[in-house]
PDB file of C-alpha atoms in Angstrom:
ATOM      1  CA  UNK P   1       8.719  11.030   3.242  1.00 38.00           C
ATOM      2  CA  UNK P   2       8.218  11.632  -0.372  1.00 42.00           C
ATOM      3  CA  UNK P   3      10.423  14.808  -0.479  1.00 41.00           C
ATOM      4  CA  UNK P   4      13.113  12.859   1.463  1.00 44.00           C
ATOM      5  CA  UNK P   5      12.900   9.877  -0.792  1.00 50.00           C
ATOM      6  CA  UNK P   6      13.379  11.959  -3.737  1.00 53.00           C
ATOM      7  CA  UNK P   7      16.589  13.653  -2.355  1.00 55.00           C
ATOM      8  CA  UNK P   8      18.196  10.281  -1.593  1.00 51.00           C
ATOM      9  CA  UNK P   9      21.277   9.570  -3.948  1.00 57.00           C
ATOM     10  CA  UNK P  10      21.408   5.994  -4.079  1.00 80.00           C
ATOM     11  CA  UNK P  11      19.353   2.769  -4.059  1.00 80.00           C
ATOM     12  CA  UNK P  12      20.906   1.567  -0.883  1.00 77.00           C
ATOM     13  CA  UNK P  13      20.107   4.872   0.977  1.00 80.00           C
ATOM     14  CA  UNK P  14      16.506   4.544  -0.080  1.00 79.00           C
ATOM     15  CA  UNK P  15      16.139   0.986   0.509  1.00 73.00           C
ATOM     16  CA  UNK P  16      17.811   1.314   4.153  1.00 76.00           C
ATOM     17  CA  UNK P  17      15.605   4.293   4.956  1.00 74.00           C
ATOM     18  CA  UNK P  18      12.528   2.353   3.996  1.00 76.00           C
ATOM     19  CA  UNK P  19      13.453  -0.885   5.770  1.00 73.00           C
ATOM     20  CA  UNK P  20      14.357   0.617   9.086  1.00 72.00           C
ATOM     21  CA  UNK P  21      10.773   0.858  10.006  1.00 72.00           C
ATOM     22  CA  UNK P  22      10.020  -3.009   9.114  1.00 73.00           C
ATOM     23  CA  UNK P  23      13.440  -3.992  10.796  1.00 74.00           C
ATOM     24  CA  UNK P  24      12.529  -2.171  14.071  1.00 74.00           C
ATOM     25  CA  UNK P  25      12.918  -4.198  17.366  1.00 76.00           C
ATOM     26  CA  UNK P  26      10.132  -2.088  18.982  1.00 81.00           C
ATOM     27  CA  UNK P  27       7.706  -4.436  20.464  1.00 88.00           C
ATOM     28  CA  UNK P  28       4.802  -2.231  19.747  1.00 88.00           C
ATOM     29  CA  UNK P  29       5.783  -1.435  16.228  1.00 86.00           C
ATOM     30  CA  UNK P  30       6.105  -5.096  15.536  1.00 89.00           C
ATOM     31  CA  UNK P  31       2.625  -5.902  17.042  1.00 93.00           C
ATOM     32  CA  UNK P  32       1.061  -3.009  14.942  1.00 94.00           C
ATOM     33  CA  UNK P  33       2.544  -4.400  11.760  1.00 93.00           C
ATOM     34  CA  UNK P  34       1.444  -7.810  12.657  1.00 94.00           C
ATOM     35  CA  UNK P  35      -2.038  -6.652  13.056  1.00 97.00           C
ATOM     36  CA  UNK P  36      -1.961  -4.845   9.870  1.00 97.00           C
ATOM     37  CA  UNK P  37      -0.965  -8.110   7.880  1.00 97.00           C
ATOM     38  CA  UNK P  38      -3.401 -10.051   9.707  1.00 98.00           C
ATOM     39  CA  UNK P  39      -6.268  -7.983   8.669  1.00 98.00           C
ATOM     40  CA  UNK P  40      -4.797  -8.023   5.230  1.00 98.00           C
ATOM     41  CA  UNK P  41      -4.600 -11.666   5.309  1.00 98.00           C
ATOM     42  CA  UNK P  42      -8.345 -11.837   6.203  1.00 98.00           C
ATOM     43  CA  UNK P  43      -9.115 -10.241   2.883  1.00 98.00           C
ATOM     44  CA  UNK P  44      -6.477 -12.275   0.805  1.00 98.00           C
ATOM     45  CA  UNK P  45      -7.528 -15.657   2.122  1.00 97.00           C
ATOM     46  CA  UNK P  46     -10.913 -15.264   0.474  1.00 96.00           C
ATOM     47  CA  UNK P  47      -9.435 -14.873  -3.074  1.00 98.00           C
ATOM     48  CA  UNK P  48      -9.746 -17.643  -5.321  1.00 97.00           C
ATOM     49  CA  UNK P  49      -6.530 -19.552  -6.422  1.00 96.00           C
ATOM     50  CA  UNK P  50      -7.239 -18.843 -10.074  1.00 97.00           C
ATOM     51  CA  UNK P  51      -7.269 -14.993  -9.272  1.00 98.00           C
ATOM     52  CA  UNK P  52      -4.356 -13.078 -11.028  1.00 98.00           C
ATOM     53  CA  UNK P  53      -3.042 -10.436  -8.408  1.00 98.00           C
ATOM     54  CA  UNK P  54      -1.242  -7.195  -9.159  1.00 98.00           C
ATOM     55  CA  UNK P  55       0.394  -5.030  -6.275  1.00 98.00           C
ATOM     56  CA  UNK P  56       0.818  -1.583  -7.291  1.00 98.00           C
ATOM     57  CA  UNK P  57       3.177   0.683  -5.548  1.00 97.00           C
ATOM     58  CA  UNK P  58       5.069  -2.008  -3.806  1.00 96.00           C
ATOM     59  CA  UNK P  59       7.955  -0.014  -2.465  1.00 93.00           C
ATOM     60  CA  UNK P  60      10.633  -1.991  -0.918  1.00 92.00           C
ATOM     61  CA  UNK P  61       8.362  -5.180  -1.378  1.00 94.00           C
ATOM     62  CA  UNK P  62       7.668  -5.984   2.290  1.00 94.00           C
ATOM     63  CA  UNK P  63       4.151  -6.300   1.609  1.00 96.00           C
ATOM     64  CA  UNK P  64       4.671  -8.097  -1.618  1.00 97.00           C
ATOM     65  CA  UNK P  65       6.611 -10.776   0.016  1.00 95.00           C
ATOM     66  CA  UNK P  66       3.941 -11.241   2.700  1.00 96.00           C
ATOM     67  CA  UNK P  67       1.209 -11.260   0.297  1.00 98.00           C
ATOM     68  CA  UNK P  68       2.975 -13.842  -1.676  1.00 97.00           C
ATOM     69  CA  UNK P  69       3.230 -15.918   1.380  1.00 96.00           C
ATOM     70  CA  UNK P  70      -0.605 -16.058   1.575  1.00 97.00           C
ATOM     71  CA  UNK P  71      -1.155 -16.462  -2.104  1.00 97.00           C
ATOM     72  CA  UNK P  72       1.488 -19.243  -2.972  1.00 95.00           C
ATOM     73  CA  UNK P  73      -0.341 -20.584  -5.759  1.00 95.00           C
ATOM     74  CA  UNK P  74      -1.717 -17.493  -7.159  1.00 98.00           C
ATOM     75  CA  UNK P  75      -0.265 -15.502 -10.353  1.00 98.00           C
ATOM     76  CA  UNK P  76       1.256 -12.491  -8.672  1.00 98.00           C
ATOM     77  CA  UNK P  77       3.075  -9.440  -9.916  1.00 98.00           C
ATOM     78  CA  UNK P  78       4.148  -6.236  -8.280  1.00 98.00           C
ATOM     79  CA  UNK P  79       5.228  -2.718  -9.632  1.00 98.00           C
ATOM     80  CA  UNK P  80       6.493   0.650  -8.518  1.00 97.00           C
ATOM     81  CA  UNK P  81       7.198   3.742  -9.969  1.00 95.00           C
ATOM     82  CA  UNK P  82      10.496   4.392  -8.428  1.00 93.00           C
ATOM     83  CA  UNK P  83      13.247   2.720 -10.632  1.00 93.00           C
ATOM     84  CA  UNK P  84      15.566   2.149  -7.507  1.00 92.00           C
ATOM     85  CA  UNK P  85      13.018  -0.176  -5.570  1.00 92.00           C
ATOM     86  CA  UNK P  86      12.425  -2.121  -8.812  1.00 95.00           C
ATOM     87  CA  UNK P  87      16.308  -2.445  -9.353  1.00 93.00           C
ATOM     88  CA  UNK P  88      16.861  -3.811  -5.776  1.00 92.00           C
ATOM     89  CA  UNK P  89      13.779  -6.196  -5.885  1.00 94.00           C
ATOM     90  CA  UNK P  90      14.810  -7.416  -9.281  1.00 94.00           C
ATOM     91  CA  UNK P  91      18.080  -8.431  -8.085  1.00 93.00           C
ATOM     92  CA  UNK P  92      16.739 -10.611  -5.134  1.00 93.00           C
ATOM     93  CA  UNK P  93      15.512 -13.614  -7.237  1.00 90.00           C
ATOM     94  CA  UNK P  94      12.070 -13.496  -6.080  1.00 95.00           C
ATOM     95  CA  UNK P  95       9.409 -15.737  -7.643  1.00 95.00           C
ATOM     96  CA  UNK P  96       7.394 -13.002  -8.894  1.00 97.00           C
ATOM     97  CA  UNK P  97       7.842 -10.276 -11.466  1.00 97.00           C
ATOM     98  CA  UNK P  98       8.613  -6.674 -10.565  1.00 97.00           C
ATOM     99  CA  UNK P  99       7.872  -3.900 -12.903  1.00 97.00           C
ATOM    100  CA  UNK P 100       8.321  -0.152 -13.092  1.00 98.00           C
ATOM    101  CA  UNK P 101       5.070   1.827 -13.858  1.00 98.00           C
ATOM    102  CA  UNK P 102       3.151   4.875 -12.544  1.00 98.00           C
ATOM    103  CA  UNK P 103      -0.330   4.394 -10.837  1.00 98.00           C
ATOM    104  CA  UNK P 104      -1.681   6.915 -13.115  1.00 98.00           C
ATOM    105  CA  UNK P 105      -0.722   4.898 -16.429  1.00 98.00           C
ATOM    106  CA  UNK P 106      -0.461   1.281 -15.676  1.00 98.00           C
ATOM    107  CA  UNK P 107       0.903  -0.895 -18.530  1.00 97.00           C
ATOM    108  CA  UNK P 108      -1.891  -3.360 -18.159  1.00 98.00           C
ATOM    109  CA  UNK P 109      -4.995  -4.349 -20.243  1.00 98.00           C
ATOM    110  CA  UNK P 110      -8.585  -3.420 -19.058  1.00 98.00           C
ATOM    111  CA  UNK P 111      -9.560  -6.136 -16.229  1.00 98.00           C
ATOM    112  CA  UNK P 112      -6.195  -7.979 -16.852  1.00 98.00           C
ATOM    113  CA  UNK P 113      -6.141  -8.980 -13.047  1.00 98.00           C
ATOM    114  CA  UNK P 114      -9.109 -10.340 -10.968  1.00 98.00           C
ATOM    115  CA  UNK P 115      -7.485  -8.366  -7.880  1.00 98.00           C
ATOM    116  CA  UNK P 116      -5.429  -5.240  -7.590  1.00 98.00           C
ATOM    117  CA  UNK P 117      -3.760  -4.086  -4.242  1.00 99.00           C
ATOM    118  CA  UNK P 118      -2.262  -0.801  -3.267  1.00 98.00           C
ATOM    119  CA  UNK P 119      -1.165  -0.208   0.289  1.00 98.00           C
ATOM    120  CA  UNK P 120       0.112   3.073   1.799  1.00 97.00           C
ATOM    121  CA  UNK P 121       0.160   4.905  -1.408  1.00 98.00           C
ATOM    122  CA  UNK P 122      -3.065   6.965  -1.722  1.00 98.00           C
ATOM    123  CA  UNK P 123      -2.210   9.569   0.765  1.00 98.00           C
ATOM    124  CA  UNK P 124       0.922  10.248  -1.199  1.00 97.00           C
ATOM    125  CA  UNK P 125      -0.787  10.953  -4.529  1.00 98.00           C
ATOM    126  CA  UNK P 126      -1.498  14.562  -5.962  1.00 97.00           C
ATOM    127  CA  UNK P 127      -4.508  13.149  -7.930  1.00 98.00           C
ATOM    128  CA  UNK P 128      -5.740   9.981  -6.031  1.00 98.00           C
ATOM    129  CA  UNK P 129      -9.015  10.029  -8.002  1.00 97.00           C
ATOM    130  CA  UNK P 130      -7.234   9.297 -11.283  1.00 98.00           C
ATOM    131  CA  UNK P 131      -5.127   6.721  -9.689  1.00 98.00           C
ATOM    132  CA  UNK P 132      -8.347   4.904  -8.260  1.00 98.00           C
ATOM    133  CA  UNK P 133      -9.933   5.120 -11.874  1.00 98.00           C
ATOM    134  CA  UNK P 134      -6.769   3.229 -13.114  1.00 98.00           C
ATOM    135  CA  UNK P 135      -6.622   0.683 -10.486  1.00 98.00           C
ATOM    136  CA  UNK P 136     -10.337  -0.202 -11.046  1.00 98.00           C
ATOM    137  CA  UNK P 137      -9.770  -0.222 -14.918  1.00 98.00           C
ATOM    138  CA  UNK P 138      -7.098  -2.975 -14.554  1.00 98.00           C
ATOM    139  CA  UNK P 139      -9.106  -5.178 -11.927  1.00 98.00           C
ATOM    140  CA  UNK P 140     -11.937  -7.255 -12.922  1.00 98.00           C
ATOM    141  CA  UNK P 141     -13.297  -8.198  -9.524  1.00 98.00           C
ATOM    142  CA  UNK P 142     -11.944  -6.041  -6.412  1.00 98.00           C
ATOM    143  CA  UNK P 143      -9.354  -3.433  -5.481  1.00 98.00           C
ATOM    144  CA  UNK P 144      -7.789  -3.590  -1.843  1.00 98.00           C
ATOM    145  CA  UNK P 145      -6.628  -0.119  -0.540  1.00 98.00           C
ATOM    146  CA  UNK P 146      -4.824   0.791   2.809  1.00 98.00           C
ATOM    147  CA  UNK P 147      -4.161   4.152   4.168  1.00 98.00           C
ATOM    148  CA  UNK P 148      -3.351   5.725   7.561  1.00 98.00           C
ATOM    149  CA  UNK P 149      -6.395   6.210   9.708  1.00 98.00           C
ATOM    150  CA  UNK P 150      -6.677  10.139  10.308  1.00 98.00           C
ATOM    151  CA  UNK P 151      -6.669  11.692  12.616  1.00 98.00           C
ATOM    152  CA  UNK P 152      -5.597   8.954  14.761  1.00 98.00           C
ATOM    153  CA  UNK P 153      -2.177   8.384  12.705  1.00 97.00           C
ATOM    154  CA  UNK P 154      -1.170  12.096  13.570  1.00 97.00           C
ATOM    155  CA  UNK P 155      -2.284  11.901  17.107  1.00 97.00           C
ATOM    156  CA  UNK P 156      -0.140   9.014  17.519  1.00 95.00           C
ATOM    157  CA  UNK P 157       2.832  10.578  15.911  1.00 94.00           C
ATOM    158  CA  UNK P 158       2.497  13.516  18.388  1.00 96.00           C
ATOM    159  CA  UNK P 159       2.416  11.092  21.336  1.00 95.00           C
ATOM    160  CA  UNK P 160       5.827   9.777  20.001  1.00 90.00           C
ATOM    161  CA  UNK P 161       6.968  13.452  19.595  1.00 95.00           C
ATOM    162  CA  UNK P 162       7.282  12.953  15.903  1.00 92.00           C
ATOM    163  CA  UNK P 163       6.748  16.003  13.210  1.00 95.00           C
ATOM    164  CA  UNK P 164       5.539  18.163  15.976  1.00 97.00           C
ATOM    165  CA  UNK P 165       5.928  21.231  13.879  1.00 96.00           C
ATOM    166  CA  UNK P 166       3.543  19.741  11.407  1.00 96.00           C
ATOM    167  CA  UNK P 167       0.951  18.602  13.867  1.00 97.00           C
ATOM    168  CA  UNK P 168       1.989  14.968  13.642  1.00 97.00           C
ATOM    169  CA  UNK P 169       1.682  14.937   9.811  1.00 97.00           C
ATOM    170  CA  UNK P 170       4.022  12.479   8.314  1.00 94.00           C
ATOM    171  CA  UNK P 171       6.115  14.058   5.502  1.00 92.00           C
ATOM    172  CA  UNK P 172       4.842  13.275   2.085  1.00 93.00           C
ATOM    173  CA  UNK P 173       1.243  12.835   3.382  1.00 97.00           C
ATOM    174  CA  UNK P 174      -0.849  15.200   1.360  1.00 97.00           C
ATOM    175  CA  UNK P 175      -4.229  13.386   1.678  1.00 98.00           C
ATOM    176  CA  UNK P 176      -5.832  12.413   4.923  1.00 98.00           C
ATOM    177  CA  UNK P 177      -8.551   9.828   5.147  1.00 98.00           C
ATOM    178  CA  UNK P 178     -10.963   8.720   7.701  1.00 98.00           C
ATOM    179  CA  UNK P 179     -12.873   5.525   7.484  1.00 98.00           C
ATOM    180  CA  UNK P 180     -16.091   7.314   6.329  1.00 98.00           C
ATOM    181  CA  UNK P 181     -14.181   9.606   3.853  1.00 98.00           C
ATOM    182  CA  UNK P 182     -12.524   6.632   2.363  1.00 98.00           C
ATOM    183  CA  UNK P 183     -15.565   4.620   1.839  1.00 98.00           C
ATOM    184  CA  UNK P 184     -17.334   7.550   0.369  1.00 98.00           C
ATOM    185  CA  UNK P 185     -14.425   7.915  -2.228  1.00 98.00           C
ATOM    186  CA  UNK P 186     -14.201   4.150  -2.986  1.00 98.00           C
ATOM    187  CA  UNK P 187     -18.105   3.989  -3.395  1.00 97.00           C
ATOM    188  CA  UNK P 188     -17.591   6.164  -6.362  1.00 96.00           C
ATOM    189  CA  UNK P 189     -15.613   3.245  -8.118  1.00 96.00           C
ATOM    190  CA  UNK P 190     -17.124   0.046  -6.560  1.00 97.00           C
ATOM    191  CA  UNK P 191     -18.896  -1.561  -3.791  1.00 98.00           C
ATOM    192  CA  UNK P 192     -17.247  -1.537  -0.404  1.00 98.00           C
ATOM    193  CA  UNK P 193     -17.193  -5.075   0.728  1.00 97.00           C
ATOM    194  CA  UNK P 194     -14.778  -5.329   3.626  1.00 98.00           C
ATOM    195  CA  UNK P 195     -13.335  -2.843   6.103  1.00 98.00           C
ATOM    196  CA  UNK P 196     -10.770  -3.406   8.756  1.00 98.00           C
ATOM    197  CA  UNK P 197      -9.109  -0.785  11.051  1.00 98.00           C
ATOM    198  CA  UNK P 198      -6.052  -2.154  12.532  1.00 98.00           C
ATOM    199  CA  UNK P 199      -4.573   0.550  14.539  1.00 98.00           C
ATOM    200  CA  UNK P 200      -3.418   2.935  12.965  1.00 98.00           C
ATOM    201  CA  UNK P 201      -4.485   2.070   9.424  1.00 98.00           C
ATOM    202  CA  UNK P 202      -7.639   1.344   7.288  1.00 98.00           C
ATOM    203  CA  UNK P 203      -7.853  -1.433   4.947  1.00 98.00           C
ATOM    204  CA  UNK P 204     -10.708  -1.661   2.469  1.00 98.00           C
ATOM    205  CA  UNK P 205     -11.782  -4.280  -0.161  1.00 98.00           C
ATOM    206  CA  UNK P 206     -13.965  -2.676  -2.879  1.00 98.00           C
ATOM    207  CA  UNK P 207     -15.787  -4.686  -5.358  1.00 98.00           C
ATOM    208  CA  UNK P 208     -15.834  -3.393  -9.064  1.00 96.00           C
ATOM    209  CA  UNK P 209     -19.246  -2.406 -10.261  1.00 92.00           C
TER     210      UNK P 209
END
């Protein structure tokens, strides 16, 4: 996906490409997304109303809008490295700020936000350990991460006859995580608190040491 996104010529093409998945009328896809956001909501509902929240790598902002629905009274911001996403979201008169920044160099103070969220990004990063260090630098309480659950993700892709030449690997996915491997990685940065596995994802909340 990453290579395809980089070759897109306009904000509209990128936006339409990203949103086609969320706008799908496929009943199974809708059910999977609902389960994903229900699991995420189980984590979010335990945040304090005073907590400041940052979402990093928000993309087209579907997750940002859903997070905002749950955390209506919290201070909330979102950011992405791709200026095209930032431009479109900034034109939508949302009630939260959208910024352009890289996960490797967040323009934030140490422990500026109680909670930091990054969904469906870690699998794309060439240096995910440096990215995690930056997320935990900015967070004072916890970091929430979601990734595709492997090898289930690739198996399901192959069952859909998608990406067969790459054994079901979604383009742009350069890292592959099982629940165990993700827990081991996050335990280097904090204490794993909550784990959810809505098919075909893993969502983990990790408290900062």
